[in-house]
Amino acid sequence: MDDERIVSLYWQRDEAAIGCTEKKYSRYLLKIAYNILADLEDSNESVNDTYLAAWNAMPPHRPKQLSTFLGKLTRRISIDRLRKKHSAKRGGSQYALSLSELTQCLPGGTDPEQQTQAKELTSSIERFLLSCPEKTRNVFLGRYYYLDPIREVARYCGLTEANTKTLLHRTRNALRAHLEQEGFL
Amino acid sequence: MNEAQLHDALGELPEELLAPVDALRTRKRTPWVKWISMAACLALIVGFSTWLLPDFFGGVAMDNAGEAAPELQYGCLDDAGMAPNDCVQNSASSTGLHSFRATVLEVHDTYLLVTPKEGQPEASTAGQIEVSLPQLQQLPDIAIGDAIEIFYDGMLQETFPARATKVFRIDVLE
């Protein structure tokens, strides 16, 4: 069933929408959740919570691409679950590993006086990513949005692991320079 | 600002920006993988036939008692030269197919990482098992969280995680 038809079911408040979503996207969402949580049971719970969140979000939302919309919900739910359950630095999940990598974009330590509106920060990161070549953007988002392992990002972006790591390193440096220029750091 | 705030900001990026990388991630594998799988299948058929039909192919070596020599009985002398006592035999018989049910934890190009369902002998042997893929005739479409049944020779290497190297078939369960 195509996305437009599934979204229509949500708008009609037809509960078949959830079944159709599960049939089409359960594996896709489970992978996103597992990248963050590294626990199958918790990941399944996050995916189930995603279906409820989608039911509550549509309407008023009418996403053009259901996969990325649902993926965003799963990502947020899974990160919240991880933060509640564990310290964010523990465990071998890709989320924890990527956190330590993203530290490179920030100055040493934290400055409690810097108050950044999340929305402005998102816009700034969006501008930065749009200024990057598409391959760089895909590698960065594959690693830090979808939290895929580096070897997997390398595979679907058509790069070697070494090239991917180098590209990520350079992009993190560039992002840091961009955030400093925009006054977030 | 901290790393968590950076992650949260990434989470609010517009879907239009995510669509291209999402398409890359969900793209089906290239067809040549299937050809490699078919070549592996052919090699498996030849090897399996040799194992099942010793009289015809003169395969398994027998000792004086008429039983298969220990190293072949356990079948764990791989290129790394692992001794027979490094393997766990999960059945009284070393012949025939064995199977166990498991849930997929990770999917890689050459192996799956699975956790066996409770109540099976494999579950008492190892909490996680690496299941080799190259010998399979067909590579089913498998994803994290799938319930599968693995048909193998019954031998698990006592590595960490344990390893099933001679895998003949994997069925995705409903």
XYZ file of N, CA, C and O in Angstrom, chain B residues 35-45 133-137:
64
model
N 24.084 -13.828 -7.576
C 24.933 -14.735 -8.354
C 25.976 -15.379 -7.456
O 26.298 -16.561 -7.601
N 26.521 -14.615 -6.538
C 27.486 -15.175 -5.601
C 26.797 -16.226 -4.732
O 27.356 -17.283 -4.449
N 25.559 -15.939 -4.342
C 24.813 -16.898 -3.529
C 24.593 -18.193 -4.313
O 24.707 -19.282 -3.773
N 24.293 -18.061 -5.614
C 24.061 -19.255 -6.424
C 25.343 -20.063 -6.561
O 25.323 -21.294 -6.537
N 26.473 -19.383 -6.692
C 27.759 -20.087 -6.778
C 28.037 -20.806 -5.467
O 28.503 -21.948 -5.461
N 27.718 -20.162 -4.353
C 27.911 -20.793 -3.042
C 26.986 -21.999 -2.912
O 27.352 -23.022 -2.341
N 25.778 -21.862 -3.474
C 24.811 -22.958 -3.436
C 25.360 -24.173 -4.161
O 25.277 -25.291 -3.675
N 25.955 -23.933 -5.328
C 26.488 -25.041 -6.113
C 27.603 -25.742 -5.347
O 27.668 -26.975 -5.306
N 28.452 -24.957 -4.715
C 29.553 -25.534 -3.930
C 28.984 -26.329 -2.766
O 29.485 -27.394 -2.415
N 27.899 -25.826 -2.178
C 27.280 -26.520 -1.048
C 26.691 -27.847 -1.487
O 26.830 -28.857 -0.796
N 26.041 -27.872 -2.641
C 25.430 -29.101 -3.121
C 26.497 -30.170 -3.320
O 26.335 -31.313 -2.926
N 26.795 -17.178 6.645
C 25.862 -17.140 5.528
C 26.374 -17.748 4.215
O 25.613 -18.228 3.431
N 27.655 -17.766 3.921
C 28.095 -18.043 2.551
C 27.662 -19.379 1.973
O 27.506 -19.504 0.775
N 27.418 -20.428 2.853
C 27.090 -21.733 2.281
C 25.663 -21.822 1.781
O 25.274 -22.776 1.141
N 24.835 -20.840 2.092
C 23.417 -20.962 1.813
C 23.121 -20.917 0.320
O 23.751 -20.186 -0.435
N 22.122 -21.680 -0.067
C 21.681 -21.675 -1.453
C 21.045 -20.343 -1.803
O 21.322 -19.747 -2.823
